[in-house]
Amino acid sequence: MAKESAPPPDLHGINLIRNPSRRFPGGRKLALILSAVVFVLVSSAYYPGQVFYGSTEPTHNSHQTANAGHEDNELDCNLFNGTWVRDLERPTYTNVTCPSMPDSKNCAKYGKQMDYVNWRWKPQGCDMARFQPQLFLNIVRGKTLAFAGDSIGRNQMESLLCLLSQVEAPTKVHSDTKDKFVTWHFRYYNFTLMALWTKFLVEDSQREINGTLVESHDMHLDKLDARLAANLHEINILVVSSSRWFFRINYLYEDGKLIGCIYCSEDNITSFSAISAIQRVFRTAISNLNSRRESRLQLTVVRTATPAHFENGQWNTGGTCNRTEPVGEGTAITSTIEWEIRNVQVEEANRAQKEKKQKGRMNIEILDITKLMSMRPDAHPGIHWNNEWMRGYSDCSHWCLPGPIDIWNELLLAVLNKYRKNMEDQ
Ligand SMILES: *[C@@H]1O[C@H](CO)[C@@H](O)[C@H](O)[C@H]1NC(C)=O
Ligand SMILES: *[C@@H]1O[C@H](CO)[C@@H](O)[C@H](O)[C@H]1NC(C)=O
Ligand SMILES: *[C@@H]1O[C@H](CO)[C@@H](O)[C@H](O)[C@H]1NC(C)=O
Ligand SMILES: *[C@@H]1O[C@H](CO)[C@@H](O)[C@H](O)[C@H]1NC(C)=O
Ligand SMILES: *[C@@H]1O[C@H](CO)[C@@H](O)[C@H](O)[C@H]1NC(C)=O
Ligand SMILES: *[C@@H]1O[C@H](CO)[C@@H](O)[C@H](O)[C@H]1NC(C)=O
């Protein structure tokens, strides 16, 4: 890989987004409002309102299909819309109780002030229970859950490993260099957890010019990524995500024919926006996943775009992320392009849900984390991490552990809990 010219795979992409970073002052006002809210919440102690999951008995949701379950709660509970409120309770794990925590996310070890862990996600109209590792492991007993995506998909897996390690220490049963493909096993629960490096979800090959790999890919929109396809006979639950790698010069094929390209200069090739390519990929990948005979997939979860928060520059031009508090909804540090990606991902997941009503056996759910993470520019490693290759840069893309990325898995548990009954039956 050409180190000098190419952005590193873990921090790439953002600099190619044609959207200058914007600066907005003032998360302070929000903090004041939030502290007022805290009083109310602290005095009401432990989630007295509607709790989305966590009872020992199956909730009424678990008897219903995904779609019906949602409609039921839509008016009073919106898991993906809400606010961050102060919560001084400790996170459920630390860098000591989670031995698998990688140095690249171990922000405490590298001197980041830990204020950012003292916030809890408060969805509109209901409360989240604390993550219950036993409940999670009971639901996934005997199953395989895979995260297919880029390094941020792996970041979510690392968070889940830490959360679940509090109950049982997992064993790493497979990994390649750089943990691009990694498999962990929880023996007591016979639960297998995987990360699959599938940066486009569909098949791709990197282009070469004069024998040197360049940051440009040929993508086959109608073919599933080969490593993902090869594991489908084992995977029961799949969390898909992908977005950043689209923002480079990529050539798109369907049925073996070139149909267009992103950011290319050839004027005899149809030009595609990265957004429309992402939309097309999610549409074809989901339908592909659903139609494969060997597949054991019961549930596919579409995790929406995750915002990066470089300010005062991009990753390679001195951009930083040194905020110390969440920001309010209107305080959009998140670029509009990330909202556009999120919108097409939600659109495609909704489309697939509707189609599922007519045919198909695989369930589709959405983990719509874009909004809640857009408010957390304070929770990236920044300069507080260790990685030989990237020394000297700020990481404003990935998320510290523990931290708000843990909420993705709390939300995933809420989603899985709806399917608890179905899962046990199979
Ligand atoms: C989220 O809540 C805000 C404030 O109540 C509201 O304006 C907005 O429309 C909601 N968004 C979604 C996606 O529900
Ligand atoms: C854990 O974080 C603390 C700071 O809170 C740091 O001093 C310590 O070295 C870290 N330990 C490990 C094992 O990462
Ligand atoms: C563990 O789960 C796998 C399916 O993922 C199953 O094939 C195997 O029989 C299970 N092993 C035990 C000991 O239950
Ligand atoms: C590839 O190598 C040839 C011969 O050395 C050279 O003429 C050409 O400019 C190179 N192409 C690129 C894109 O670097
Ligand atoms: C576009 O034009 C170039 C020459 O300028 C040619 O090599 C290439 O094959 C053309 N591509 C298509 C898809 O027509
Ligand atoms: C954040 O970093 C920028 C650039 O290094 C600096 O100008 C600014 O003062 C810092 N802000 C805080 C709150 O530390």
Short mmCIF file of C-alpha atoms and ligand atoms in Angstrom, two decimals:
data_model
loop_
_atom_site.label_atom_id
_atom_site.label_comp_id
_atom_site.label_asym_id
_atom_site.label_seq_id
_atom_site.Cartn_x
_atom_site.Cartn_y
_atom_site.Cartn_z
CA MET A 1 0.00 0.00 0.00
CA ALA A 2 1.30 3.44 -0.87
CA LYS A 3 1.84 4.96 2.54
CA GLU A 4 2.68 8.45 1.42
CA SER A 5 -0.22 9.27 -0.83
CA ALA A 6 -3.02 7.09 0.46
CA PRO A 7 -5.01 7.84 3.56
CA PRO A 8 -4.60 4.98 6.04
CA PRO A 9 -7.51 2.57 5.91
CA ASP A 10 -8.66 3.38 9.38
CA LEU A 11 -8.85 7.13 9.04
CA HIS A 12 -9.42 7.53 5.39
CA GLY A 13 -12.25 8.83 3.40
CA ILE A 14 -13.30 11.87 5.30
CA ASN A 15 -10.76 14.05 3.56
CA LEU A 16 -12.32 13.16 0.23
CA ILE A 17 -15.71 14.40 1.28
CA ARG A 18 -16.40 17.59 -0.61
CA ASN A 19 -17.65 19.43 2.38
CA PRO A 20 -15.52 21.78 4.43
CA SER A 21 -15.59 21.19 8.14
CA ARG A 22 -17.69 23.74 9.89
CA ARG A 23 -17.26 25.08 13.35
CA PHE A 24 -20.00 25.83 15.79
CA PRO A 25 -19.41 27.17 19.25
CA GLY A 26 -21.41 26.39 22.34
CA GLY A 27 -22.18 22.98 23.77
CA ARG A 28 -22.18 24.79 27.08
CA LYS A 29 -25.80 25.93 26.97
CA LEU A 30 -26.81 22.36 26.31
CA ALA A 31 -24.82 21.18 29.29
CA LEU A 32 -26.78 23.56 31.52
CA ILE A 33 -30.08 22.29 30.20
CA LEU A 34 -28.86 18.74 30.58
CA SER A 35 -27.77 19.23 34.16
CA ALA A 36 -31.29 20.44 34.94
CA VAL A 37 -32.66 17.29 33.39
CA VAL A 38 -30.28 15.24 35.50
CA PHE A 39 -31.95 16.39 38.69
CA VAL A 40 -35.24 15.05 37.50
CA LEU A 41 -33.71 11.77 36.44
CA VAL A 42 -31.49 11.23 39.43
CA SER A 43 -34.38 11.83 41.77
CA SER A 44 -36.46 9.27 39.92
CA ALA A 45 -33.62 6.78 40.42
CA TYR A 46 -33.69 3.66 38.28
CA TYR A 47 -35.60 3.97 35.04
CA PRO A 48 -39.06 4.20 36.47
CA GLY A 49 -40.72 4.97 33.18
CA GLN A 50 -41.19 2.65 30.30
CA VAL A 51 -38.12 0.47 30.05
CA PHE A 52 -37.57 -0.89 26.61
CA TYR A 53 -36.10 -4.23 27.58
CA GLY A 54 -34.78 -6.00 30.56
CA SER A 55 -37.56 -7.75 32.38
CA THR A 56 -36.94 -11.41 33.09
CA GLU A 57 -40.20 -12.26 31.39
CA PRO A 58 -40.44 -11.70 27.67
CA THR A 59 -41.95 -8.29 27.02
CA HIS A 60 -44.99 -7.99 24.81
CA ASN A 61 -42.65 -6.98 22.01
CA SER A 62 -41.03 -10.35 21.83
CA HIS A 63 -44.23 -11.97 20.66
CA GLN A 64 -44.62 -9.66 17.75
CA THR A 65 -42.91 -9.20 14.47
CA ALA A 66 -40.40 -6.43 14.04
CA ASN A 67 -42.79 -4.17 12.30
CA ALA A 68 -45.71 -4.57 14.63
CA GLY A 69 -43.46 -4.13 17.63
CA HIS A 70 -42.25 -0.81 16.35
CA GLU A 71 -45.64 0.66 15.61
CA ASP A 72 -46.74 -0.18 19.08
CA ASN A 73 -44.16 2.04 20.68
CA GLU A 74 -43.63 4.62 18.04
CA LEU A 75 -45.66 7.38 19.63
CA ASP A 76 -44.19 7.22 23.08
CA CYS A 77 -40.78 5.67 22.60
CA ASN A 78 -38.23 6.56 19.95
CA LEU A 79 -35.00 4.75 20.75
CA PHE A 80 -32.96 6.69 18.24
CA ASN A 81 -34.08 10.17 19.11
CA GLY A 82 -33.43 11.76 22.45
CA THR A 83 -30.74 13.43 24.51
CA TRP A 84 -27.59 12.62 26.45
CA VAL A 85 -28.02 13.19 30.16
CA ARG A 86 -25.45 13.21 32.94
CA ASP A 87 -25.05 9.89 34.66
CA LEU A 88 -22.28 9.55 37.18
CA GLU A 89 -22.61 5.82 37.50
CA ARG A 90 -19.50 3.99 36.39
CA PRO A 91 -19.39 2.32 33.03
CA THR A 92 -19.93 -1.43 33.29
CA TYR A 93 -16.33 -2.20 32.32
CA THR A 94 -12.88 -0.63 32.40
CA ASN A 95 -9.58 -1.20 30.63
CA VAL A 96 -8.75 -3.57 33.51
CA THR A 97 -11.90 -5.70 33.40
CA CYS A 98 -11.82 -5.87 29.59
CA PRO A 99 -8.52 -7.48 28.59
CA SER A 100 -9.39 -7.53 24.89
CA MET A 101 -9.59 -3.73 24.70
CA PRO A 102 -7.18 -2.64 21.96
CA ASP A 103 -4.71 0.16 22.58
CA SER A 104 -6.26 2.10 19.73
CA LYS A 105 -9.48 2.53 21.79
CA ASN A 106 -7.99 2.48 25.32
CA CYS A 107 -8.22 6.25 25.66
CA ALA A 108 -7.83 6.28 29.45
CA LYS A 109 -4.45 4.61 29.16
CA TYR A 110 -3.27 7.37 26.87
CA GLY A 111 -4.38 10.19 29.10
CA LYS A 112 -7.83 11.18 27.87
CA GLN A 113 -9.91 12.76 30.63
CA MET A 114 -12.75 10.37 31.36
CA ASP A 115 -15.64 12.86 31.59
CA TYR A 116 -17.09 11.54 28.39
CA VAL A 117 -18.20 8.29 30.05
CA ASN A 118 -20.51 10.11 32.44
CA TRP A 119 -23.44 10.42 30.07
CA ARG A 120 -26.39 8.21 29.43
CA TRP A 121 -28.59 8.07 26.34
CA LYS A 122 -32.16 9.05 27.14
CA PRO A 123 -34.49 8.15 24.28
CA GLN A 124 -37.69 10.12 23.82
CA GLY A 125 -40.57 8.68 25.78
CA CYS A 126 -38.76 5.81 27.45
CA ASP A 127 -35.56 4.85 29.24
CA MET A 128 -32.82 2.44 28.38
CA ALA A 129 -32.00 -0.19 30.96
CA ARG A 130 -28.31 -0.73 31.59
CA PHE A 131 -26.76 -3.32 29.31
CA GLN A 132 -27.52 -6.80 30.61
CA PRO A 133 -24.82 -9.15 29.36
CA GLN A 134 -26.63 -12.26 30.62
CA LEU A 135 -29.78 -11.34 28.77
CA PHE A 136 -27.78 -10.74 25.61
CA LEU A 137 -25.94 -14.04 25.91
CA ASN A 138 -29.14 -15.94 26.61
CA ILE A 139 -30.70 -14.60 23.44
CA VAL A 140 -27.68 -15.47 21.29
CA ARG A 141 -26.95 -18.83 22.92
CA GLY A 142 -25.71 -21.31 20.30
CA LYS A 143 -25.68 -18.62 17.61
CA THR A 144 -23.22 -16.67 15.52
CA LEU A 145 -23.32 -12.89 15.27
CA ALA A 146 -21.13 -11.10 12.75
CA PHE A 147 -20.26 -7.47 12.14
CA ALA A 148 -19.62 -6.93 8.45
CA GLY A 149 -18.14 -3.58 7.60
CA ASP A 150 -15.08 -1.44 8.02
CA SER A 151 -13.00 -0.59 11.09
CA ILE A 152 -15.96 1.06 12.80
CA GLY A 153 -17.92 -2.16 12.51
CA ARG A 154 -14.98 -3.77 14.30
CA ASN A 155 -15.12 -0.97 16.88
CA GLN A 156 -18.69 -2.06 17.73
CA MET A 157 -17.56 -5.66 18.05
CA GLU A 158 -14.78 -4.59 20.43
CA SER A 159 -17.35 -2.79 22.54
CA LEU A 160 -19.61 -5.86 22.61
CA LEU A 161 -16.67 -8.05 23.61
CA CYS A 162 -15.95 -5.77 26.56
CA LEU A 163 -19.61 -5.69 27.60
CA LEU A 164 -19.99 -9.48 27.41
CA SER A 165 -16.59 -10.26 28.97
CA GLN A 166 -18.05 -9.15 32.28
CA VAL A 167 -19.94 -12.46 32.32
CA GLU A 168 -17.64 -14.87 30.53
CA ALA A 169 -14.08 -14.50 29.25
CA PRO A 170 -14.18 -15.27 25.54
CA THR A 171 -11.47 -17.07 23.57
CA LYS A 172 -10.08 -15.76 20.33
CA VAL A 173 -10.41 -18.70 17.98
CA HIS A 174 -9.35 -17.07 14.73
CA SER A 175 -7.66 -13.91 13.59
CA ASP A 176 -5.60 -12.71 10.69
CA THR A 177 -3.04 -9.95 10.76
CA LYS A 178 -4.52 -6.66 11.94
CA ASP A 179 -7.67 -8.46 13.13
CA LYS A 180 -9.49 -7.74 9.90
CA PHE A 181 -11.16 -11.12 10.21
CA VAL A 182 -11.48 -12.15 13.81
CA THR A 183 -13.62 -14.70 15.61
CA TRP A 184 -14.28 -15.03 19.35
CA HIS A 185 -16.09 -17.81 21.13
CA PHE A 186 -18.01 -17.76 24.43
CA ARG A 187 -17.82 -21.37 25.47
CA TYR A 188 -20.48 -21.55 28.14
CA TYR A 189 -23.07 -19.90 25.90
CA ASN A 190 -21.66 -21.47 22.75
CA PHE A 191 -21.86 -18.01 21.20
CA THR A 192 -19.61 -17.01 18.32
CA LEU A 193 -18.79 -13.38 17.57
CA MET A 194 -17.10 -12.32 14.34
CA ALA A 195 -15.80 -9.25 12.62
CA LEU A 196 -15.60 -9.52 8.84
CA TRP A 197 -13.67 -6.88 6.97
CA THR A 198 -16.03 -6.10 4.10
CA LYS A 199 -15.56 -2.47 3.37
CA PHE A 200 -18.10 -2.32 0.54
CA LEU A 201 -20.37 -5.30 1.39
CA VAL A 202 -20.10 -6.19 -2.28
CA GLU A 203 -17.19 -7.69 -4.14
CA ASP A 204 -14.33 -5.37 -4.95
CA SER A 205 -10.76 -5.39 -6.12
CA GLN A 206 -8.24 -2.66 -5.65
CA ARG A 207 -6.79 -1.17 -8.83
CA GLU A 208 -3.12 -1.26 -9.67
CA ILE A 209 -1.17 1.15 -11.78
CA ASN A 210 2.17 -0.10 -13.00
CA GLY A 211 2.22 -2.76 -10.30
CA THR A 212 1.41 -0.40 -7.41
CA LEU A 213 -1.93 -0.58 -5.60
CA VAL A 214 -3.85 2.71 -5.78
CA GLU A 215 -6.79 4.01 -3.77
CA SER A 216 -9.31 3.07 -6.38
CA HIS A 217 -11.54 0.00 -6.62
CA ASP A 218 -13.61 -1.99 -9.08
CA MET A 219 -16.88 -2.84 -7.34
CA HIS A 220 -19.37 -5.46 -8.46
CA LEU A 221 -22.70 -4.23 -7.18
CA ASP A 222 -24.55 -7.46 -7.84
CA LYS A 223 -22.06 -9.74 -6.07
CA LEU A 224 -21.81 -10.13 -2.33
CA ASP A 225 -18.36 -9.73 -0.80
CA ALA A 226 -16.78 -13.17 -1.11
CA ARG A 227 -15.63 -13.46 2.52
CA LEU A 228 -19.09 -12.50 3.73
CA ALA A 229 -20.75 -14.96 1.36
CA ALA A 230 -18.41 -17.73 2.49
CA ASN A 231 -19.55 -17.31 6.11
CA LEU A 232 -23.30 -17.06 5.52
CA HIS A 233 -23.90 -20.71 6.28
CA GLU A 234 -22.84 -19.99 9.88
CA ILE A 235 -24.11 -16.51 10.62
CA ASN A 236 -27.51 -16.09 12.29
CA ILE A 237 -27.37 -12.39 13.05
CA LEU A 238 -25.55 -9.93 10.82
CA VAL A 239 -24.87 -6.27 11.48
CA VAL A 240 -23.97 -4.49 8.24
CA SER A 241 -22.44 -1.06 7.88
CA SER A 242 -20.33 0.58 5.26
CA SER A 243 -19.92 4.04 3.94
CA ARG A 244 -16.54 5.67 4.15
CA TRP A 245 -14.73 3.72 1.50
CA PHE A 246 -17.15 4.87 -1.17
CA PHE A 247 -15.62 8.33 -1.16
CA ARG A 248 -12.82 7.68 -3.59
CA ILE A 249 -12.39 6.91 -7.27
CA ASN A 250 -14.37 3.70 -7.58
CA TYR A 251 -15.66 1.96 -10.69
CA LEU A 252 -19.05 0.29 -10.54
CA TYR A 253 -20.05 -2.88 -12.37
CA GLU A 254 -23.30 -4.74 -12.74
CA ASP A 255 -23.57 -8.06 -14.48
CA GLY A 256 -19.88 -7.71 -15.32
CA LYS A 257 -20.42 -4.44 -17.19
CA LEU A 258 -19.07 -1.06 -16.23
CA ILE A 259 -22.08 1.10 -15.36
CA GLY A 260 -20.40 4.12 -13.86
CA CYS A 261 -17.84 5.55 -11.49
CA ILE A 262 -17.48 7.79 -8.48
CA TYR A 263 -15.17 10.85 -8.63
CA CYS A 264 -13.62 9.72 -11.90
CA SER A 265 -12.42 12.03 -14.62
CA GLU A 266 -13.29 9.95 -17.71
CA ASP A 267 -16.14 11.75 -19.42
CA ASN A 268 -17.31 8.69 -21.35
CA ILE A 269 -18.33 6.93 -18.10
CA THR A 270 -21.54 7.71 -16.22
CA SER A 271 -20.78 9.61 -13.07
CA PHE A 272 -22.33 8.36 -9.80
CA SER A 273 -22.42 10.19 -6.51
CA ALA A 274 -21.04 8.20 -3.58
CA ILE A 275 -24.49 8.43 -2.00
CA SER A 276 -26.28 6.85 -4.94
CA ALA A 277 -23.63 4.10 -5.05
CA ILE A 278 -24.15 3.41 -1.34
CA GLN A 279 -27.89 3.24 -1.87
CA ARG A 280 -27.50 0.82 -4.73
CA VAL A 281 -25.10 -1.35 -2.77
CA PHE A 282 -27.37 -1.58 0.26
CA ARG A 283 -30.31 -2.45 -1.96
CA THR A 284 -28.53 -5.21 -3.84
CA ALA A 285 -26.62 -6.53 -0.82
CA ILE A 286 -29.74 -6.88 1.33
CA SER A 287 -31.69 -8.58 -1.41
CA ASN A 288 -28.72 -10.82 -2.10
CA LEU A 289 -28.44 -11.78 1.57
CA ASN A 290 -32.11 -12.65 1.61
CA SER A 291 -32.07 -14.86 -1.44
CA ARG A 292 -29.06 -17.06 -0.76
CA ARG A 293 -30.01 -20.62 -0.12
CA GLU A 294 -27.11 -21.57 2.11
CA SER A 295 -27.80 -18.62 4.38
CA ARG A 296 -28.78 -19.22 7.99
CA LEU A 297 -29.48 -15.55 8.55
CA GLN A 298 -32.44 -14.82 10.78
CA LEU A 299 -31.83 -11.13 11.23
CA THR A 300 -29.87 -8.46 9.40
CA VAL A 301 -29.35 -5.18 11.17
CA VAL A 302 -28.41 -2.09 9.15
CA ARG A 303 -26.22 0.16 11.26
CA THR A 304 -26.37 3.71 9.90
CA ALA A 305 -23.47 6.06 9.15
CA THR A 306 -21.23 7.06 12.02
CA PRO A 307 -20.06 10.66 12.13
CA ALA A 308 -16.42 11.70 12.31
CA HIS A 309 -15.67 14.97 14.07
CA PHE A 310 -12.51 16.51 12.73
CA GLU A 311 -12.40 20.23 13.45
CA ASN A 312 -9.87 22.80 12.32
CA GLY A 313 -8.71 20.53 9.53
CA GLN A 314 -8.99 17.01 8.21
CA TRP A 315 -7.25 13.91 9.51
CA ASN A 316 -4.08 14.70 7.55
CA THR A 317 -4.12 18.47 7.89
CA GLY A 318 -4.02 18.77 11.65
CA GLY A 319 -7.72 18.23 12.34
CA THR A 320 -8.52 17.64 16.00
CA CYS A 321 -11.40 16.59 18.23
CA ASN A 322 -10.73 17.94 21.68
CA ARG A 323 -14.23 18.84 22.84
CA THR A 324 -15.06 17.73 26.34
CA GLU A 325 -18.86 17.68 26.29
CA PRO A 326 -21.68 16.44 24.08
CA VAL A 327 -23.20 19.02 21.77
CA GLY A 328 -26.86 19.76 21.13
CA GLU A 329 -28.86 18.62 18.16
CA GLY A 330 -28.56 21.86 16.24
CA THR A 331 -24.83 22.04 16.82
CA ALA A 332 -24.04 20.15 13.70
CA ILE A 333 -20.37 19.30 13.62
CA THR A 334 -21.42 16.25 11.67
CA SER A 335 -21.18 16.84 7.94
CA THR A 336 -24.37 16.81 5.91
CA ILE A 337 -22.98 14.00 3.80
CA GLU A 338 -23.20 11.65 6.75
CA TRP A 339 -26.90 12.49 7.10
CA GLU A 340 -27.39 11.76 3.41
CA ILE A 341 -25.73 8.36 3.83
CA ARG A 342 -27.88 7.64 6.85
CA ASN A 343 -31.03 8.60 4.94
CA VAL A 344 -30.40 6.21 2.05
CA GLN A 345 -29.49 3.41 4.47
CA VAL A 346 -32.74 3.91 6.37
CA GLU A 347 -34.67 4.11 3.10
CA GLU A 348 -33.22 0.81 1.88
CA ALA A 349 -33.77 -0.95 5.20
CA ASN A 350 -37.39 0.25 5.21
CA ARG A 351 -37.86 -0.93 1.66
CA ALA A 352 -36.51 -4.36 2.59
CA GLN A 353 -38.80 -4.51 5.63
CA LYS A 354 -41.81 -3.84 3.40
CA GLU A 355 -40.72 -6.48 0.92
CA LYS A 356 -40.22 -8.95 3.73
CA LYS A 357 -43.93 -8.70 4.48
CA GLN A 358 -44.61 -10.25 1.10
CA LYS A 359 -41.80 -12.76 0.88
CA GLY A 360 -38.51 -13.71 2.42
CA ARG A 361 -37.60 -15.12 5.78
CA MET A 362 -34.83 -12.83 6.91
CA ASN A 363 -35.82 -10.00 9.24
CA ILE A 364 -34.39 -6.52 8.77
CA GLU A 365 -33.85 -3.96 11.49
CA ILE A 366 -32.21 -0.56 11.68
CA LEU A 367 -29.67 0.62 14.22
CA ASP A 368 -30.00 4.31 13.58
CA ILE A 369 -27.07 5.69 15.53
CA THR A 370 -26.22 8.69 13.33
CA LYS A 371 -28.12 11.23 15.38
CA LEU A 372 -27.03 10.15 18.81
CA MET A 373 -23.39 9.93 17.81
CA SER A 374 -23.52 13.27 16.01
CA MET A 375 -23.86 14.76 19.49
CA ARG A 376 -20.69 13.07 20.81
CA PRO A 377 -17.61 14.77 19.34
CA ASP A 378 -16.11 14.42 22.82
CA ALA A 379 -15.81 10.63 22.66
CA HIS A 380 -13.21 9.98 19.95
CA PRO A 381 -9.66 8.96 20.85
CA GLY A 382 -8.22 12.16 19.34
CA ILE A 383 -4.53 12.02 20.21
CA HIS A 384 -5.10 9.57 23.09
CA TRP A 385 -4.31 6.26 21.48
CA ASN A 386 -1.47 4.14 20.30
CA ASN A 387 -0.81 2.81 16.87
CA GLU A 388 2.64 2.62 15.35
CA TRP A 389 1.57 3.53 11.90
CA MET A 390 -0.66 6.47 12.65
CA ARG A 391 1.47 8.15 15.27
CA GLY A 392 1.01 11.90 15.33
CA TYR A 393 -2.51 12.03 13.91
CA SER A 394 -5.78 12.60 15.72
CA ASP A 395 -8.33 9.83 15.45
CA CYS A 396 -11.68 11.59 15.31
CA SER A 397 -13.45 8.68 13.55
CA HIS A 398 -13.33 5.76 15.95
CA TRP A 399 -14.79 5.71 19.45
CA CYS A 400 -13.14 5.24 22.83
CA LEU A 401 -13.90 2.25 25.05
CA PRO A 402 -15.77 2.41 27.29
CA GLY A 403 -17.87 5.17 25.78
CA PRO A 404 -21.00 6.07 23.87
CA ILE A 405 -20.35 3.39 21.25
CA ASP A 406 -21.46 0.94 23.97
CA ILE A 407 -24.99 2.27 23.46
CA TRP A 408 -24.97 0.73 19.97
CA ASN A 409 -24.92 -2.66 21.65
CA GLU A 410 -27.55 -1.67 24.19
CA LEU A 411 -29.75 -0.72 21.26
CA LEU A 412 -28.80 -3.95 19.50
CA LEU A 413 -29.95 -5.82 22.60
CA ALA A 414 -33.26 -3.95 22.49
CA VAL A 415 -33.63 -5.03 18.86
CA LEU A 416 -32.63 -8.65 19.55
CA ASN A 417 -35.02 -8.84 22.46
CA LYS A 418 -37.89 -8.37 20.04
CA TYR A 419 -36.84 -11.59 18.31
CA ARG A 420 -36.08 -13.51 21.45
CA LYS A 421 -38.93 -15.97 21.02
CA ASN A 422 -38.21 -16.58 17.31
CA MET A 423 -34.53 -17.10 18.02
CA GLU A 424 -35.14 -19.64 20.76
CA ASP A 425 -37.45 -21.60 18.51
CA GLN A 426 -34.80 -22.13 15.85
C1 LIG B 1 -36.54 14.03 17.30
O1 LIG B 1 -37.02 14.89 18.31
C2 LIG B 1 -37.05 16.25 17.95
C3 LIG B 1 -37.41 17.07 19.16
O2 LIG B 1 -38.48 16.53 19.87
C4 LIG B 1 -37.99 16.43 16.79
O3 LIG B 1 -38.00 17.77 16.38
C5 LIG B 1 -37.53 15.55 15.63
O4 LIG B 1 -38.43 15.60 14.57
C6 LIG B 1 -37.39 14.11 16.07
N1 LIG B 1 -36.78 13.36 14.99
C7 LIG B 1 -37.14 12.12 14.67
C8 LIG B 1 -36.34 11.45 13.61
O5 LIG B 1 -38.04 11.53 15.23
C1 LIG B 2 -6.22 1.88 32.47
O1 LIG B 2 -6.45 3.28 32.55
C2 LIG B 2 -5.69 3.92 33.56
C3 LIG B 2 -6.14 5.36 33.60
O2 LIG B 2 -7.48 5.43 34.00
C4 LIG B 2 -4.23 3.79 33.24
O3 LIG B 2 -3.46 4.40 34.25
C5 LIG B 2 -3.88 2.33 33.13
O4 LIG B 2 -2.53 2.19 32.67
C6 LIG B 2 -4.78 1.60 32.16
N1 LIG B 2 -4.53 0.16 32.26
C7 LIG B 2 -4.52 -0.67 31.22
C8 LIG B 2 -4.26 -2.10 31.52
O5 LIG B 2 -4.75 -0.31 30.08
C1 LIG B 3 -22.71 -24.79 19.33
O1 LIG B 3 -23.42 -24.10 18.32
C2 LIG B 3 -23.26 -24.61 17.03
C3 LIG B 3 -24.00 -23.71 16.08
O2 LIG B 3 -23.44 -22.44 16.09
C4 LIG B 3 -23.74 -26.05 16.96
O3 LIG B 3 -23.49 -26.57 15.68
C5 LIG B 3 -23.02 -26.88 18.00
O4 LIG B 3 -23.55 -28.15 18.03
C6 LIG B 3 -23.15 -26.24 19.37
N1 LIG B 3 -22.31 -26.95 20.32
C7 LIG B 3 -22.76 -27.36 21.49
C8 LIG B 3 -21.76 -28.05 22.36
O5 LIG B 3 -23.92 -27.20 21.85
C1 LIG B 4 3.54 3.44 -16.01
O1 LIG B 4 4.84 3.15 -16.46
C2 LIG B 4 5.11 3.62 -17.76
C3 LIG B 4 6.48 3.10 -18.18
O2 LIG B 4 7.39 3.24 -17.14
C4 LIG B 4 5.03 5.14 -17.77
O3 LIG B 4 5.27 5.64 -19.09
C5 LIG B 4 3.63 5.57 -17.33
O4 LIG B 4 3.57 6.99 -17.25
C6 LIG B 4 3.30 4.95 -15.98
N1 LIG B 4 1.92 5.26 -15.70
C7 LIG B 4 1.52 5.85 -14.57
C8 LIG B 4 0.08 6.14 -14.45
O5 LIG B 4 2.30 6.13 -13.69
C1 LIG B 5 -13.44 5.75 -22.46
O1 LIG B 5 -12.48 6.32 -23.29
C2 LIG B 5 -11.16 5.74 -23.18
C3 LIG B 5 -10.22 6.49 -24.09
O2 LIG B 5 -10.27 7.84 -23.82
C4 LIG B 5 -11.20 4.27 -23.53
O3 LIG B 5 -9.94 3.68 -23.31
C5 LIG B 5 -12.25 3.55 -22.65
O4 LIG B 5 -12.38 2.22 -23.06
C6 LIG B 5 -13.58 4.27 -22.78
N1 LIG B 5 -14.48 3.64 -21.81
C7 LIG B 5 -15.74 3.34 -22.11
C8 LIG B 5 -16.54 2.68 -21.02
O5 LIG B 5 -16.24 3.56 -23.19
C1 LIG B 6 -8.64 22.31 20.69
O1 LIG B 6 -7.58 22.28 19.79
C2 LIG B 6 -7.44 23.45 19.04
C3 LIG B 6 -6.37 23.21 17.98
O2 LIG B 6 -5.29 22.50 18.51
C4 LIG B 6 -7.11 24.61 19.94
O3 LIG B 6 -6.99 25.80 19.20
C5 LIG B 6 -8.23 24.75 20.96
O4 LIG B 6 -7.91 25.75 21.91
C6 LIG B 6 -8.46 23.45 21.69
N1 LIG B 6 -9.64 23.57 22.49
C7 LIG B 6 -9.71 23.11 23.74
C8 LIG B 6 -11.00 23.30 24.45
O5 LIG B 6 -8.76 22.59 24.29
#
